[in-house]
Amino acid sequence: MRGTGKEAVIIAAKRQKYIETAYELFSSKNIDSVSLQDVANETGLGLSMLYRYFENKQTLVVEAAIWGWNRFREENMKRQESLNYDAMTAAEAFEFYLDSFLVLYRDNKDLLRFNQFFNVYVQAEDIDAGTLQPYQDLIAGIKDQFHGVYVKGEQDHTIRADEPEEKMFTKTIHLMLAVVTRYAVGLVYTPENGSDPEEDLLFLKNMMLRAYTSKCR
């Protein structure tokens, strides 16, 4: 039994090494330009072993996406605990939600770059629903968290609840994620005397707060 358990740990560690290595290469070089052979070479574990754990590149790409977003989600949960998230009003929780995008830009530019490449890759490759389902389940968790904010807002009236939840969710996540991604990948106008991305992103966040709450700094 001990031998079997030890073997399982070794297998899991090798599989994880492929995932993390793929994530690093995909986020820095673009998914399309990285082959499975590149990933295998970088790990030093070999291509034949890679195929023991992943059926094809699409499967590895999805696993890398899940790993990247799970890592950020765990970091965000720690932030929630440190700020006593459960005791927050809906407005405070909504601000935390918006701040999460700023944290994404500040501390997780690699994830934003990866996500940009991932979205393009998924559309181009037409990945089947079954392969994508674990990723979709993970992203659904973000929507579930927003649902909790919206429901709390209906109860304490610190955020607007006159706009349908789905519309409010898609509007906020699309705008915030699109902007922080463009800054992360450098697709923004930069004046000659430079600019402060943090200041710009804070401006967008406060626009959202003005739109849905009475709170703005």
Tab-separated table of C-alpha atoms in Angstrom:
chain	number	residue	atom	x	y	z
A	1	MET	CA	0.000	0.000	0.000
A	2	ARG	CA	2.822	2.387	0.853
A	3	GLY	CA	4.453	1.697	-2.507
A	4	THR	CA	1.181	2.341	-4.334
A	5	GLY	CA	0.647	5.590	-2.449
A	6	LYS	CA	4.192	6.749	-3.164
A	7	GLU	CA	3.792	5.938	-6.836
A	8	ALA	CA	0.562	7.953	-6.967
A	9	VAL	CA	2.339	10.945	-5.455
A	10	ILE	CA	5.115	10.708	-8.052
A	11	ILE	CA	2.597	10.448	-10.889
A	12	ALA	CA	0.655	13.448	-9.590
A	13	ALA	CA	3.871	15.480	-9.262
A	14	LYS	CA	4.921	14.730	-12.848
A	15	ARG	CA	1.473	15.585	-14.160
A	16	GLN	CA	1.504	18.835	-12.215
A	17	LYS	CA	4.924	19.710	-13.595
A	18	TYR	CA	3.587	19.409	-17.123
A	19	ILE	CA	0.633	21.658	-16.239
A	20	GLU	CA	2.686	24.388	-14.572
A	21	THR	CA	5.358	24.313	-17.268
A	22	ALA	CA	2.719	24.529	-19.987
A	23	TYR	CA	1.060	27.432	-18.198
A	24	GLU	CA	4.340	29.345	-17.994
A	25	LEU	CA	5.122	28.766	-21.673
A	26	PHE	CA	1.583	29.489	-22.855
A	27	SER	CA	1.335	32.736	-20.883
A	28	SER	CA	4.724	34.039	-22.010
A	29	LYS	CA	4.887	32.859	-25.634
A	30	ASN	CA	1.264	32.433	-26.769
A	31	ILE	CA	-0.504	29.068	-26.831
A	32	ASP	CA	-0.396	28.674	-30.610
A	33	SER	CA	3.381	29.023	-30.757
A	34	VAL	CA	4.075	26.398	-28.073
A	35	SER	CA	4.009	22.708	-29.001
A	36	LEU	CA	3.669	19.710	-26.740
A	37	GLN	CA	7.273	18.915	-27.612
A	38	ASP	CA	8.265	22.330	-26.274
A	39	VAL	CA	6.473	21.576	-23.005
A	40	ALA	CA	8.077	18.134	-22.787
A	41	ASN	CA	11.534	19.543	-23.443
A	42	GLU	CA	11.110	22.225	-20.794
A	43	THR	CA	10.049	19.715	-18.138
A	44	GLY	CA	12.785	17.244	-19.046
A	45	LEU	CA	10.260	14.438	-18.618
A	46	GLY	CA	9.742	13.608	-22.276
A	47	LEU	CA	6.904	13.665	-24.785
A	48	SER	CA	5.835	10.037	-24.466
A	49	MET	CA	5.238	10.480	-20.738
A	50	LEU	CA	3.243	13.650	-21.394
A	51	TYR	CA	0.823	11.633	-23.515
A	52	ARG	CA	0.255	9.291	-20.575
A	53	TYR	CA	-1.411	12.168	-18.732
A	54	PHE	CA	-2.907	14.304	-21.505
A	55	GLU	CA	-4.731	13.093	-24.573
A	56	ASN	CA	-3.793	16.106	-26.694
A	57	LYS	CA	-2.777	19.760	-26.544
A	58	GLN	CA	-6.359	20.921	-26.035
A	59	THR	CA	-6.640	18.884	-22.847
A	60	LEU	CA	-3.376	20.283	-21.491
A	61	VAL	CA	-4.399	23.848	-22.351
A	62	VAL	CA	-7.663	23.482	-20.431
A	63	GLU	CA	-5.870	21.940	-17.454
A	64	ALA	CA	-3.404	24.839	-17.451
A	65	ALA	CA	-6.312	27.312	-17.494
A	66	ILE	CA	-7.972	25.567	-14.563
A	67	TRP	CA	-4.729	25.584	-12.599
A	68	GLY	CA	-4.105	29.272	-13.245
A	69	TRP	CA	-7.598	30.396	-12.255
A	70	ASN	CA	-7.689	28.077	-9.232
A	71	ARG	CA	-4.457	29.597	-7.982
A	72	PHE	CA	-5.946	33.087	-8.215
A	73	ARG	CA	-9.214	31.947	-6.621
A	74	GLU	CA	-7.323	30.557	-3.633
A	75	GLU	CA	-5.457	33.851	-3.252
A	76	ASN	CA	-8.741	35.731	-3.418
A	77	MET	CA	-10.279	33.499	-0.752
A	78	LYS	CA	-7.393	34.354	1.562
A	79	ARG	CA	-8.085	38.035	0.935
A	80	GLN	CA	-11.748	37.445	1.778
A	81	GLU	CA	-10.844	35.807	5.069
A	82	SER	CA	-8.435	38.588	6.030
A	83	LEU	CA	-11.102	41.236	5.350
A	84	ASN	CA	-13.998	39.374	7.025
A	85	TYR	CA	-15.860	39.162	3.728
A	86	ASP	CA	-18.929	37.423	5.185
A	87	ALA	CA	-19.662	40.435	7.384
A	88	MET	CA	-19.497	42.919	4.507
A	89	THR	CA	-22.483	44.800	3.161
A	90	ALA	CA	-23.422	44.175	-0.464
A	91	ALA	CA	-21.713	47.440	-1.456
A	92	GLU	CA	-18.507	46.429	0.330
A	93	ALA	CA	-18.628	42.966	-1.230
A	94	PHE	CA	-19.208	44.524	-4.654
A	95	GLU	CA	-16.160	46.739	-4.138
A	96	PHE	CA	-14.138	43.656	-3.178
A	97	TYR	CA	-15.328	42.024	-6.412
A	98	LEU	CA	-14.160	45.028	-8.438
A	99	ASP	CA	-10.878	45.212	-6.517
A	100	SER	CA	-10.224	41.592	-7.500
A	101	PHE	CA	-9.698	42.737	-11.087
A	102	LEU	CA	-7.155	45.311	-9.934
A	103	VAL	CA	-5.371	42.553	-7.992
A	104	LEU	CA	-5.426	40.467	-11.160
A	105	TYR	CA	-3.599	43.234	-12.987
A	106	ARG	CA	-1.228	44.048	-10.146
A	107	ASP	CA	-0.158	40.536	-9.165
A	108	ASN	CA	-1.328	38.161	-11.901
A	109	LYS	CA	-0.470	39.645	-15.290
A	110	ASP	CA	0.624	36.192	-16.409
A	111	LEU	CA	-2.933	34.924	-15.888
A	112	LEU	CA	-4.392	37.827	-17.849
A	113	ARG	CA	-1.987	37.157	-20.721
A	114	PHE	CA	-2.784	33.451	-20.592
A	115	ASN	CA	-6.522	34.146	-20.552
A	116	GLN	CA	-6.217	36.364	-23.628
A	117	PHE	CA	-4.377	33.641	-25.526
A	118	PHE	CA	-6.758	31.001	-24.173
A	119	ASN	CA	-9.889	32.713	-25.454
A	120	VAL	CA	-8.405	33.047	-28.941
A	121	TYR	CA	-7.211	29.434	-28.894
A	122	VAL	CA	-10.558	28.022	-27.777
A	123	GLN	CA	-12.411	29.826	-30.542
A	124	ALA	CA	-9.879	28.843	-33.206
A	125	GLU	CA	-9.687	25.192	-32.160
A	126	ASP	CA	-13.430	24.776	-31.594
A	127	ILE	CA	-12.804	22.672	-28.485
A	128	ASP	CA	-15.661	20.321	-27.690
A	129	ALA	CA	-17.976	21.019	-24.759
A	130	GLY	CA	-16.870	17.951	-22.813
A	131	THR	CA	-13.226	19.028	-22.769
A	132	LEU	CA	-14.183	22.556	-21.725
A	133	GLN	CA	-16.694	21.561	-19.052
A	134	PRO	CA	-14.260	21.492	-16.083
A	135	TYR	CA	-13.136	24.999	-17.026
A	136	GLN	CA	-16.723	26.184	-17.419
A	137	ASP	CA	-17.542	24.773	-13.970
A	138	LEU	CA	-14.679	26.772	-12.470
A	139	ILE	CA	-15.762	30.020	-14.122
A	140	ALA	CA	-19.328	29.386	-12.939
A	141	GLY	CA	-17.960	29.774	-9.408
A	142	ILE	CA	-17.189	33.428	-10.143
A	143	LYS	CA	-20.788	33.930	-11.191
A	144	ASP	CA	-21.990	32.191	-8.028
A	145	GLN	CA	-19.967	34.606	-5.900
A	146	PHE	CA	-21.499	37.566	-7.717
A	147	HIS	CA	-24.935	36.050	-7.156
A	148	GLY	CA	-24.279	36.181	-3.423
A	149	VAL	CA	-23.427	39.886	-3.688
A	150	TYR	CA	-26.581	40.580	-5.676
A	151	VAL	CA	-28.849	38.687	-3.270
A	152	LYS	CA	-27.314	40.534	-0.317
A	153	GLY	CA	-27.969	43.791	-2.166
A	154	GLU	CA	-31.637	42.910	-2.499
A	155	GLN	CA	-31.704	42.527	1.275
A	156	ASP	CA	-29.628	45.466	2.532
A	157	HIS	CA	-30.225	47.841	-0.425
A	158	THR	CA	-26.631	49.072	-0.478
A	159	ILE	CA	-26.348	48.283	-4.191
A	160	ARG	CA	-28.864	48.701	-6.962
A	161	ALA	CA	-31.002	45.672	-7.645
A	162	ASP	CA	-33.237	47.263	-10.280
A	163	GLU	CA	-30.988	45.963	-13.073
A	164	PRO	CA	-31.251	42.206	-13.800
A	165	GLU	CA	-28.482	40.220	-12.138
A	166	GLU	CA	-27.286	38.630	-15.390
A	167	LYS	CA	-26.956	42.025	-17.087
A	168	MET	CA	-25.109	43.538	-14.135
A	169	PHE	CA	-22.739	40.571	-13.934
A	170	THR	CA	-21.874	40.442	-17.636
A	171	LYS	CA	-21.470	44.214	-17.873
A	172	THR	CA	-19.087	44.460	-14.940
A	173	ILE	CA	-16.981	41.379	-15.681
A	174	HIS	CA	-16.667	42.139	-19.395
A	175	LEU	CA	-15.617	45.754	-18.872
A	176	MET	CA	-13.254	45.141	-15.956
A	177	LEU	CA	-11.647	42.027	-17.434
A	178	ALA	CA	-11.277	43.580	-20.883
A	179	VAL	CA	-9.522	46.674	-19.537
A	180	VAL	CA	-7.128	44.945	-17.127
A	181	THR	CA	-6.255	42.468	-19.901
A	182	ARG	CA	-5.445	45.211	-22.398
A	183	TYR	CA	-3.130	46.851	-19.859
A	184	ALA	CA	-1.498	43.516	-19.044
A	185	VAL	CA	-0.712	42.687	-22.675
A	186	GLY	CA	0.223	46.269	-23.580
A	187	LEU	CA	-2.642	47.023	-25.968
A	188	VAL	CA	-3.177	50.571	-24.723
A	189	TYR	CA	-2.216	54.060	-25.793
A	190	THR	CA	0.735	55.367	-23.808
A	191	PRO	CA	1.357	59.136	-23.869
A	192	GLU	CA	4.893	60.460	-24.262
A	193	ASN	CA	5.144	61.401	-20.606
A	194	GLY	CA	3.862	57.982	-19.529
A	195	SER	CA	0.745	56.969	-17.666
A	196	ASP	CA	-0.292	55.249	-14.449
A	197	PRO	CA	-2.306	52.088	-15.207
A	198	GLU	CA	-3.309	51.754	-11.561
A	199	GLU	CA	-4.821	55.239	-11.628
A	200	ASP	CA	-6.746	54.434	-14.811
A	201	LEU	CA	-8.051	51.163	-13.417
A	202	LEU	CA	-9.085	52.819	-10.162
A	203	PHE	CA	-11.004	55.377	-12.227
A	204	LEU	CA	-12.896	52.563	-13.976
A	205	LYS	CA	-13.596	50.854	-10.664
A	206	ASN	CA	-15.031	54.064	-9.216
A	207	MET	CA	-17.211	54.500	-12.269
A	208	MET	CA	-18.691	51.086	-11.525
A	209	LEU	CA	-19.215	52.012	-7.893
A	210	ARG	CA	-20.974	55.227	-8.886
A	211	ALA	CA	-23.196	53.289	-11.248
A	212	TYR	CA	-24.294	50.658	-8.737
A	213	THR	CA	-23.751	52.160	-5.282
A	214	SER	CA	-23.572	55.525	-3.601
A	215	LYS	CA	-19.973	54.867	-2.526
A	216	CYS	CA	-17.014	56.345	-4.325
A	217	ARG	CA	-13.604	57.485	-3.210
